[in-house]
Short mmCIF file of N, CA and C in Angstrom, two decimals:
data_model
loop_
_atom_site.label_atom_id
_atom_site.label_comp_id
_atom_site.label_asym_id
_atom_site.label_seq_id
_atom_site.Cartn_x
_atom_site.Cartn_y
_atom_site.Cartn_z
N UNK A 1 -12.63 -25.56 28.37
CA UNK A 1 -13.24 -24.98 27.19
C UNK A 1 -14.49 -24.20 27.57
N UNK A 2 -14.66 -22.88 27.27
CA UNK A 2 -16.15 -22.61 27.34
C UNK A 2 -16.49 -21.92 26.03
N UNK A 3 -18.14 -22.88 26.13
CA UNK A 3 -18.76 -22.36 24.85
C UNK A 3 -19.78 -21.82 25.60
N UNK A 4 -20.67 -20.91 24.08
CA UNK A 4 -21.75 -19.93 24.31
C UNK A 4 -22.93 -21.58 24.43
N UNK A 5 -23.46 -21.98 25.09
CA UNK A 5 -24.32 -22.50 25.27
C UNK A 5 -25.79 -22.40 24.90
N UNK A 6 -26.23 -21.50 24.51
CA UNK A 6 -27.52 -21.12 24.25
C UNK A 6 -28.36 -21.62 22.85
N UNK A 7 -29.54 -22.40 23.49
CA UNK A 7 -30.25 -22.57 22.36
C UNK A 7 -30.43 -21.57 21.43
N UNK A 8 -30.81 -22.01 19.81
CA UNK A 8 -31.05 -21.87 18.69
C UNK A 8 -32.41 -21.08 18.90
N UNK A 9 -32.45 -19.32 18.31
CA UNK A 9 -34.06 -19.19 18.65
C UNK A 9 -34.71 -19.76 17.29
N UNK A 10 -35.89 -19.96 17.41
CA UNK A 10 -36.59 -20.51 15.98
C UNK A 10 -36.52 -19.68 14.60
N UNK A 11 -36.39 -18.33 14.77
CA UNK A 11 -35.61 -18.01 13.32
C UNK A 11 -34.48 -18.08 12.99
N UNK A 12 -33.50 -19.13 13.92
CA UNK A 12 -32.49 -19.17 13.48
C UNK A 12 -32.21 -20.37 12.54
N UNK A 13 -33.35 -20.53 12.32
CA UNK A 13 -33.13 -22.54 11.59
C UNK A 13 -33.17 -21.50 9.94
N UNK A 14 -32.33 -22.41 9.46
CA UNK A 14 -32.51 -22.44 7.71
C UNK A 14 -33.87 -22.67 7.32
N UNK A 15 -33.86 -22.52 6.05
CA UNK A 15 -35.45 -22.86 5.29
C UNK A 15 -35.38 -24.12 5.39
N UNK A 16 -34.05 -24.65 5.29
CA UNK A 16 -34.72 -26.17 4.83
C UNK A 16 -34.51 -26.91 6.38
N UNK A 17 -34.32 -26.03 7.58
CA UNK A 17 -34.84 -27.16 8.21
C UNK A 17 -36.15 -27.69 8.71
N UNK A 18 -35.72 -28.90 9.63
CA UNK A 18 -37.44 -29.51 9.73
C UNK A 18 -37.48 -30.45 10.92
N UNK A 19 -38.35 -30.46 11.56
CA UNK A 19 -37.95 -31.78 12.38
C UNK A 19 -38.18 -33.05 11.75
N UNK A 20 -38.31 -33.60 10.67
CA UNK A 20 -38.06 -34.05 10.16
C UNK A 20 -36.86 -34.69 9.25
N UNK A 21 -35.86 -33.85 10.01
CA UNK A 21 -34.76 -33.66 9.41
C UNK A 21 -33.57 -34.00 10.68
N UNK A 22 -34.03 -33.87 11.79
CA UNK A 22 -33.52 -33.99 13.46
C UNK A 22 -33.11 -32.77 13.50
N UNK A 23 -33.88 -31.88 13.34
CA UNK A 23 -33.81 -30.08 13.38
C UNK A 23 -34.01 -30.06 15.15
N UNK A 24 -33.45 -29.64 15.93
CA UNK A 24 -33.72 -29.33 17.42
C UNK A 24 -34.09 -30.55 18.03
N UNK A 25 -33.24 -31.49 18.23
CA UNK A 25 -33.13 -32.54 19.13
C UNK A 25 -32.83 -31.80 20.30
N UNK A 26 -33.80 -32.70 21.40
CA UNK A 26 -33.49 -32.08 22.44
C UNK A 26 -32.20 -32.76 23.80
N UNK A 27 -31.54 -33.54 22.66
CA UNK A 27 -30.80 -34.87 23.39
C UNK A 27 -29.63 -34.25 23.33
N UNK A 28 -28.67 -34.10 24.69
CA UNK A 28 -27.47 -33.46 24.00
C UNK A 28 -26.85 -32.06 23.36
N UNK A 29 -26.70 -31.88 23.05
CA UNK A 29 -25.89 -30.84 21.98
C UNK A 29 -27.10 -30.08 21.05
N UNK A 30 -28.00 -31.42 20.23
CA UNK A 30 -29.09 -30.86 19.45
C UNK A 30 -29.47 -29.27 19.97
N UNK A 31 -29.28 -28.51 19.54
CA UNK A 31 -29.88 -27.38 19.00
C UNK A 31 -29.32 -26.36 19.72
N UNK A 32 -28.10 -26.62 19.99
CA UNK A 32 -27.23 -25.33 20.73
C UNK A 32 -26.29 -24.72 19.60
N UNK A 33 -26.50 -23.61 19.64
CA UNK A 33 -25.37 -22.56 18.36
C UNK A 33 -23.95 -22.36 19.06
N UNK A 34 -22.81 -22.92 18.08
CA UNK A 34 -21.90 -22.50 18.71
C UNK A 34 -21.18 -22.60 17.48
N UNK A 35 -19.78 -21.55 17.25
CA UNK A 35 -18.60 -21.58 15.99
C UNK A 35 -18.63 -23.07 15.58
N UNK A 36 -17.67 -23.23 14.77
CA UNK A 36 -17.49 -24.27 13.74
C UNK A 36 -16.10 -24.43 14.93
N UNK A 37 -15.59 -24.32 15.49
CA UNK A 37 -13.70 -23.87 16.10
C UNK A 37 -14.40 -24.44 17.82
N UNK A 38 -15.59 -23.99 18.12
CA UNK A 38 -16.27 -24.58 19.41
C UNK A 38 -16.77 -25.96 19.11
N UNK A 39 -17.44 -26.40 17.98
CA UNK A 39 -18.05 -27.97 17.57
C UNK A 39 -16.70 -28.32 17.38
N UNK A 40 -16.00 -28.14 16.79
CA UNK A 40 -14.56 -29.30 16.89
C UNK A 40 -13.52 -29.60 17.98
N UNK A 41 -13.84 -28.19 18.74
CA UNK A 41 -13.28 -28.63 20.11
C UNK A 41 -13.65 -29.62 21.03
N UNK A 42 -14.89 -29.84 20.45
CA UNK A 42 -15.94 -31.10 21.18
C UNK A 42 -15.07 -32.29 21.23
N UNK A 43 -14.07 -32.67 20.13
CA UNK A 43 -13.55 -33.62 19.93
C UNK A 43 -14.57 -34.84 19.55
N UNK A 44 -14.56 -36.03 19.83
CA UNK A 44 -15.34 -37.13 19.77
C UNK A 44 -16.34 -37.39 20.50
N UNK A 45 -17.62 -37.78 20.17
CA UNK A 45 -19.13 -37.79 20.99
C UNK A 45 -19.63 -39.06 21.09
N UNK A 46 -20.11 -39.17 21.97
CA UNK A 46 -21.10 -40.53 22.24
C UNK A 46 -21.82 -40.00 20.82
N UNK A 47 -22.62 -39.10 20.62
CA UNK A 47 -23.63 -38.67 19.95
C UNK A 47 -22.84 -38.42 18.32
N UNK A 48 -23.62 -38.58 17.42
CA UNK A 48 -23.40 -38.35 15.75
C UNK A 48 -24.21 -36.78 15.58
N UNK A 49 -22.98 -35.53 15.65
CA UNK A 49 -23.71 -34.41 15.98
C UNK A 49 -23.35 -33.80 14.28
N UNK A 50 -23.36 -32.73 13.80
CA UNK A 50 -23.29 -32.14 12.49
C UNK A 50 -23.56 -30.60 12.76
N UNK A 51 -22.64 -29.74 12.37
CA UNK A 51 -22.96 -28.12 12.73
C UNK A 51 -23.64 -27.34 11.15
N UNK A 52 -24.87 -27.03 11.20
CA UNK A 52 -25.59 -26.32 10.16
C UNK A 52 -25.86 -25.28 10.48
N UNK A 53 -25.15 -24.34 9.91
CA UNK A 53 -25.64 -22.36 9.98
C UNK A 53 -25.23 -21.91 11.39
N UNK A 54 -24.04 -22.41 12.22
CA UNK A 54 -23.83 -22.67 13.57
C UNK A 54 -24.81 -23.40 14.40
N UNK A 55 -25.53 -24.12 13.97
CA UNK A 55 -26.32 -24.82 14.66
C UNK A 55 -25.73 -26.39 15.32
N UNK A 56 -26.13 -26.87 16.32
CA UNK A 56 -25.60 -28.44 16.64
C UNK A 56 -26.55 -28.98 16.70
N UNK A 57 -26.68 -30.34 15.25
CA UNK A 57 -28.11 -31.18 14.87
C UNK A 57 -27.10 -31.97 14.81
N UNK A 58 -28.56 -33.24 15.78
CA UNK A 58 -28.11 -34.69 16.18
C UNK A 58 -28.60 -35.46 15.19
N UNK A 59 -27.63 -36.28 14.48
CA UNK A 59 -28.55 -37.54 13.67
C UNK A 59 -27.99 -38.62 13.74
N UNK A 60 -29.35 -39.92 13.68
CA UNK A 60 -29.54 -40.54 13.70
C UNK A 60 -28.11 -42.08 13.39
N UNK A 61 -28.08 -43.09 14.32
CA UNK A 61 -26.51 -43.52 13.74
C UNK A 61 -27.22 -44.43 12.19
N UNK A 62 -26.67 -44.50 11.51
CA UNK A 62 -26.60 -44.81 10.14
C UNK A 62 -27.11 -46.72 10.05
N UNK A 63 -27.99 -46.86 9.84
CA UNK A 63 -28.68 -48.59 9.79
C UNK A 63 -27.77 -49.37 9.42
N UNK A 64 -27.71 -50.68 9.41
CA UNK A 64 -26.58 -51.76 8.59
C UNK A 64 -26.60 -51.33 7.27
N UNK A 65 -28.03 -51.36 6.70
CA UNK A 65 -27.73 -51.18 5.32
C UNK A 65 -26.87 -50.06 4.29
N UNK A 66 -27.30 -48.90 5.22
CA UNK A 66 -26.49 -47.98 5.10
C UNK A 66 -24.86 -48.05 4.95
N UNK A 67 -24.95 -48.64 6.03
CA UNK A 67 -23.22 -48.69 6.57
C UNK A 67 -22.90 -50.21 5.16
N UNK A 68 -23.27 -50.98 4.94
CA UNK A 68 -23.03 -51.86 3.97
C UNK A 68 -22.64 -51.16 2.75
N UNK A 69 -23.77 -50.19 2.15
CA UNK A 69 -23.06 -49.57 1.25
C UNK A 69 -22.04 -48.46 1.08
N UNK A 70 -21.67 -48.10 2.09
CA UNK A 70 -20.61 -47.17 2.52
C UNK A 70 -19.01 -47.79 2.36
N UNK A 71 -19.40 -49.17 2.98
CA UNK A 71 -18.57 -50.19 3.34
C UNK A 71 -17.82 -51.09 1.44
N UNK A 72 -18.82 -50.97 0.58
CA UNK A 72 -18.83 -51.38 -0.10
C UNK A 72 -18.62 -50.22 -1.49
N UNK A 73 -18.62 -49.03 -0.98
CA UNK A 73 -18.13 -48.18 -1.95
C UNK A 73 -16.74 -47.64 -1.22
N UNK A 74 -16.45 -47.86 -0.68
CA UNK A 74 -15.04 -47.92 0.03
C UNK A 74 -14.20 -48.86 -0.19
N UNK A 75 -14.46 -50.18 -0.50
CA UNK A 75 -13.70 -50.98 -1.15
C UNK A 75 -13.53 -50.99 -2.79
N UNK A 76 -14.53 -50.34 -3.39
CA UNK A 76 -14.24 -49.62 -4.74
C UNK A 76 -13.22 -48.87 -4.74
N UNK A 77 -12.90 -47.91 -4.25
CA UNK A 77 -11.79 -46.85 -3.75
C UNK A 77 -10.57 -47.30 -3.60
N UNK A 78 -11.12 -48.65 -2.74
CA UNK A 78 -9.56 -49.05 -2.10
C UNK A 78 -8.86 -49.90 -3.57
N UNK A 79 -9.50 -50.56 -3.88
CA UNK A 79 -9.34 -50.82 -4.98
C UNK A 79 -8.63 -50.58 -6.47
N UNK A 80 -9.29 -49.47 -6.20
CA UNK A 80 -9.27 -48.57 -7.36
C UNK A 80 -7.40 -47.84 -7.07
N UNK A 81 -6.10 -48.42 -8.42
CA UNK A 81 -4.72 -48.13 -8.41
C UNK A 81 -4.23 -46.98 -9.24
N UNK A 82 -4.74 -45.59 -8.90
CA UNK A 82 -4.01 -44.79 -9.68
C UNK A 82 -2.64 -44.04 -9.07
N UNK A 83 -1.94 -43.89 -10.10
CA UNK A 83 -0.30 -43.43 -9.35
C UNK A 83 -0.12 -42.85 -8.49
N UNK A 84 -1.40 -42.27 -7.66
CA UNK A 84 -1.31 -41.33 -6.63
C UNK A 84 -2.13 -41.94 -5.80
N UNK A 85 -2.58 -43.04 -5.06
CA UNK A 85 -3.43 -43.12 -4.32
C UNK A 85 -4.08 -42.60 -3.61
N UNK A 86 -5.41 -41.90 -3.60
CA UNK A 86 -6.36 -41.05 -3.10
C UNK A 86 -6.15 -41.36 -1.37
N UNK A 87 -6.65 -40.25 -0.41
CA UNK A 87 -6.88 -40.95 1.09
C UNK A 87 -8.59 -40.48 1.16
N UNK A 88 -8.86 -41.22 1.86
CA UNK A 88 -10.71 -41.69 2.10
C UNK A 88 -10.57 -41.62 3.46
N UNK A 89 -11.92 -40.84 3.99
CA UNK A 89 -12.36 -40.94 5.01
C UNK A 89 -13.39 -40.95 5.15
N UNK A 90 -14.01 -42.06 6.31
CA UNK A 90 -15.26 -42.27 6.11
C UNK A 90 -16.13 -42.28 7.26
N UNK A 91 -16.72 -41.45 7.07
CA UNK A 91 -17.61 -40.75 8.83
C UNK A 91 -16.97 -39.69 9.49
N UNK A 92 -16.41 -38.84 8.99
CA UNK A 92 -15.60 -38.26 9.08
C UNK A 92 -15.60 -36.42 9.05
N UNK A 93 -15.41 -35.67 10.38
CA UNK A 93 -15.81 -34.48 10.12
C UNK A 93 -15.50 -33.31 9.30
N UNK A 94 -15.60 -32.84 8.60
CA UNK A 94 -15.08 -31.56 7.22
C UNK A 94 -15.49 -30.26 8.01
N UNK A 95 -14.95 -29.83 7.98
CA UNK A 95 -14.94 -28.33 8.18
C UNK A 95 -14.89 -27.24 7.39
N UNK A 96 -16.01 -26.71 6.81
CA UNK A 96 -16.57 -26.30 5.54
C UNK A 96 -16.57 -25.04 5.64
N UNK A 97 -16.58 -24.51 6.62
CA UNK A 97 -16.26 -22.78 7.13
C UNK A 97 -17.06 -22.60 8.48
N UNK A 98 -16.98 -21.29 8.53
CA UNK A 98 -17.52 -20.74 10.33
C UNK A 98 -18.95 -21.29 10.49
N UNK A 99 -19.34 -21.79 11.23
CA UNK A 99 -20.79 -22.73 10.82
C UNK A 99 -21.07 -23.49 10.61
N UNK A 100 -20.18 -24.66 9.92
CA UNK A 100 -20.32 -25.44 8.76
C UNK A 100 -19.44 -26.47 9.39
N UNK A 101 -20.08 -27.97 9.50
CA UNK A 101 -18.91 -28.93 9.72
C UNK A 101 -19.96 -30.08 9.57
N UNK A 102 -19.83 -30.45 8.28
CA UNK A 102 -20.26 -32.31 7.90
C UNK A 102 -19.52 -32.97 8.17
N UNK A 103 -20.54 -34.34 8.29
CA UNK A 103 -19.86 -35.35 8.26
C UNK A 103 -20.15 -36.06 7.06
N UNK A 104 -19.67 -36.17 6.12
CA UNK A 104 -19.87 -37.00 4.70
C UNK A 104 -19.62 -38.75 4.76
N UNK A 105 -20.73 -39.19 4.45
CA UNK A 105 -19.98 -40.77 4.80
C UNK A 105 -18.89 -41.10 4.17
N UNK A 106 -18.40 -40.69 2.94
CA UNK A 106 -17.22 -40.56 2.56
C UNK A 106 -16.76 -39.56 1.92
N UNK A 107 -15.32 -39.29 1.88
CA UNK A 107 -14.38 -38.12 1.86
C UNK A 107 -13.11 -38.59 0.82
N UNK A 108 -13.35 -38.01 0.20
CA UNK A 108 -12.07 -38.44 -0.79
C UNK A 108 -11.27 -37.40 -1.34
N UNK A 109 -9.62 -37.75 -1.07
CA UNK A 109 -8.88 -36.49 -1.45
C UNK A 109 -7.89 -37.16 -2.21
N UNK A 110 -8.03 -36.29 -3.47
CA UNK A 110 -6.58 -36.90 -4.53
C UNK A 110 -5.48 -36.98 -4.00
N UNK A 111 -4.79 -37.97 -4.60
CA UNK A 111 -3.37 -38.76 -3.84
C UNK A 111 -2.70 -37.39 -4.10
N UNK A 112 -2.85 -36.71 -5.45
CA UNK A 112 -1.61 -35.66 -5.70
C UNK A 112 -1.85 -34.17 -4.61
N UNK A 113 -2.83 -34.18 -3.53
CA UNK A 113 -2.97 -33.17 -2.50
C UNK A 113 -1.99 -33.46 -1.45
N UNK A 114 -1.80 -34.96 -0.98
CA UNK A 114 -1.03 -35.02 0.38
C UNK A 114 -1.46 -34.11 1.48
N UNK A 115 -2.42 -34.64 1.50
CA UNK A 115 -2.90 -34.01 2.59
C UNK A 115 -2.50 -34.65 4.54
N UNK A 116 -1.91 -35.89 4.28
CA UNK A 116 -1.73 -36.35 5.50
C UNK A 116 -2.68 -37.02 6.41
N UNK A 117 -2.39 -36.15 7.40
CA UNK A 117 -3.53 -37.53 8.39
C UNK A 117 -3.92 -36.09 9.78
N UNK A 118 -4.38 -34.89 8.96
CA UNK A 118 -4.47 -33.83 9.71
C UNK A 118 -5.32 -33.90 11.25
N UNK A 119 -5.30 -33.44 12.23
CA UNK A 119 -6.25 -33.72 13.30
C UNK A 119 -7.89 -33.53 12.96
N UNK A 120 -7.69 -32.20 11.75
CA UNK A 120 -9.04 -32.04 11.44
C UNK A 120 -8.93 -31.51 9.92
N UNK A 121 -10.08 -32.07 9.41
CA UNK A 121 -9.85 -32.20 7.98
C UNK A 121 -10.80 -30.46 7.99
N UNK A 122 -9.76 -29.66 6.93
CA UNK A 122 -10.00 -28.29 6.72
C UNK A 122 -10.53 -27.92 5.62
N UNK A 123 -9.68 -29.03 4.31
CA UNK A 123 -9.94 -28.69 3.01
C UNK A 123 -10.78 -29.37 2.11
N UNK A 124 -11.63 -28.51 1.33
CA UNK A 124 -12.69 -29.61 0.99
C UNK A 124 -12.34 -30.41 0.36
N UNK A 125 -12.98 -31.70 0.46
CA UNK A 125 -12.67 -32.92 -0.32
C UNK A 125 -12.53 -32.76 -1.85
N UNK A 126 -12.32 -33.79 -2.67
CA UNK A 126 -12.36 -33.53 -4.39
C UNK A 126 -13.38 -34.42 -4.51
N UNK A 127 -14.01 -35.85 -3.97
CA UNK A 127 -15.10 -35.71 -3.90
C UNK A 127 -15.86 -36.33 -2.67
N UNK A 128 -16.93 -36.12 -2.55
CA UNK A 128 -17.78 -36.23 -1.22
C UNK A 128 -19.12 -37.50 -1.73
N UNK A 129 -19.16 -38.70 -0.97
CA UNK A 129 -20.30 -39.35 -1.22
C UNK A 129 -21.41 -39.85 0.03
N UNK A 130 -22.60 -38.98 -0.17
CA UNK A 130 -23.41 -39.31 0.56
C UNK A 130 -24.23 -40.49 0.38
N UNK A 131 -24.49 -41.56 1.11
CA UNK A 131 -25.78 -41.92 0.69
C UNK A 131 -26.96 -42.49 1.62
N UNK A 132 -28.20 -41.81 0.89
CA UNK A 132 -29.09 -41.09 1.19
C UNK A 132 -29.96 -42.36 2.11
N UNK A 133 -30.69 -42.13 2.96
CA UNK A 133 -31.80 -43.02 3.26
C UNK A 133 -33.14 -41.88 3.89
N UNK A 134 -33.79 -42.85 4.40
CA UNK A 134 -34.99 -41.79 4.48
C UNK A 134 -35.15 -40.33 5.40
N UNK A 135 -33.97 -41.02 6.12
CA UNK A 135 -33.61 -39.81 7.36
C UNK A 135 -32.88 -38.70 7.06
N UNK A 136 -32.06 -39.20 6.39
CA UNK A 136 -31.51 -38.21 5.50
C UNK A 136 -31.39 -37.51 4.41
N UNK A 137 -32.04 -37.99 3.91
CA UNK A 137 -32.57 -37.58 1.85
C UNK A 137 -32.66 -35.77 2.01
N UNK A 138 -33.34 -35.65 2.61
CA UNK A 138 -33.83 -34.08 2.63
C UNK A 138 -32.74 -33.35 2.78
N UNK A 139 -31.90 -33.66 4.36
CA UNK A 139 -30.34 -33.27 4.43
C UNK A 139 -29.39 -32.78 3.14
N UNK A 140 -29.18 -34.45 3.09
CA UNK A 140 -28.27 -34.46 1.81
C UNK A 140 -28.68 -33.95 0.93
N UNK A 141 -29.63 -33.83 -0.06
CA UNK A 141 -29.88 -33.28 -0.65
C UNK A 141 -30.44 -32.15 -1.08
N UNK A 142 -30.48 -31.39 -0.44
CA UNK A 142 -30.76 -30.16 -0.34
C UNK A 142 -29.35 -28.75 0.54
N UNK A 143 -29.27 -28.96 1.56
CA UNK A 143 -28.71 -28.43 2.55
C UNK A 143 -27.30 -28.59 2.55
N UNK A 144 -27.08 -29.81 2.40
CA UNK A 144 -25.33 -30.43 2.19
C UNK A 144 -25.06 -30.23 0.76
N UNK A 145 -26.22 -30.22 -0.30
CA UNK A 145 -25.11 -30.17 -1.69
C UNK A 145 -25.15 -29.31 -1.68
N UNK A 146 -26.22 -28.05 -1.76
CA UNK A 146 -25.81 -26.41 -1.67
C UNK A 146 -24.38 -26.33 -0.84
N UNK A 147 -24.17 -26.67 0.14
CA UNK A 147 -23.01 -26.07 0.72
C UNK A 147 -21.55 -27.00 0.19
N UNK A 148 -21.78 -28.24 -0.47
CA UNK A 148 -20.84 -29.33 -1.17
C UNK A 148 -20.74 -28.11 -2.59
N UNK A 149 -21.87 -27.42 -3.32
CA UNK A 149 -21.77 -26.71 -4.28
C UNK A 149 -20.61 -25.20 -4.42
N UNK A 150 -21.08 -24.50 -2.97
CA UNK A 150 -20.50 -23.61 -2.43
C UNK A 150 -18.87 -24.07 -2.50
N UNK A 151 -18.51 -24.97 -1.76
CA UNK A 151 -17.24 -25.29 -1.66
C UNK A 151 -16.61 -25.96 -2.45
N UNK A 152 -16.93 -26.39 -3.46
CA UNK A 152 -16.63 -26.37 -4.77
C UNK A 152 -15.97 -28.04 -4.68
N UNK A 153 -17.03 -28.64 -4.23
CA UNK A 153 -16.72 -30.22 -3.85
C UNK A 153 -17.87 -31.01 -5.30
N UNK A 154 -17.28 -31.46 -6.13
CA UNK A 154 -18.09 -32.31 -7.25
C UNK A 154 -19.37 -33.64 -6.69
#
């Protein structure tokens, strides 16, 4: 595989990024620009990476508590018997367009899409649930719902 390797110059960050946000980690991948078609070729990482505006930002792995309620709104789901059973994915990369590839802690696609068990999930979810902690608040809410808005994810 070869990718364009080259750091991110500093006007290439969005408004809303920040280091505060794990804007240009220098660990890894953090802050190298490459397609949305080059970050998925990556396949699977030691590292929890996320592509913003072609950018590669590293964050942080997700606390127990976090993962508890992830864990626990996932068994709502599973739960939950309508004639079509929805498929959920959870931690899971979306591919949102050229640039663009979240990971939503959960991913939910109506049973009546059949969407399968694709290598890489293409189409946006029907709905997407983040949830937020301090590391991420700014992320999610700002940066990911504009582009959850864009793609026409509820």
């Amino acid at each position: 595989l070869a990718f364009r390797m080259t750091a991110a110059p500093r006007d290439a960050r969005p408004p809303h990024a920040s280091p505060a946000l794990g804007w240009g980690s220098v660990t890894g991948l953090g802050g190298v620009r490459m397609t949305a078609e080059e970050f998925l070729a990556l396949g699977e990482t030691d590292e929890r990476y996320e592509l913003f505006d072609g950018v590669v930002v590293m964050s942080p792995s997700p606390l127990p508590r976090h993962q508890q309620l992830v864990q626990a709104i996932f068994r709502q789901l599973d739960r939950w018997e309508p004639p079509q059973p929805p498929t959920v994915f959870l931690d899971t990369d979306v591919h949102f367009g050229d640039g663009v590839v979240y990971r939503p802690d959960v991913s939910v696609y109506a049973g009546s899409r059949k969407i399968g068990l694709p290598r890489v999930l293409r189409a946006a979810p029907d709905l997407i649930v983040e949830v937020t902690s301090r590391s991420s608040r700014g992320t999610d809410l700002l940066a990911k719902r504009d582009a959850y808005d864009r793609f026409g994810v509820p």
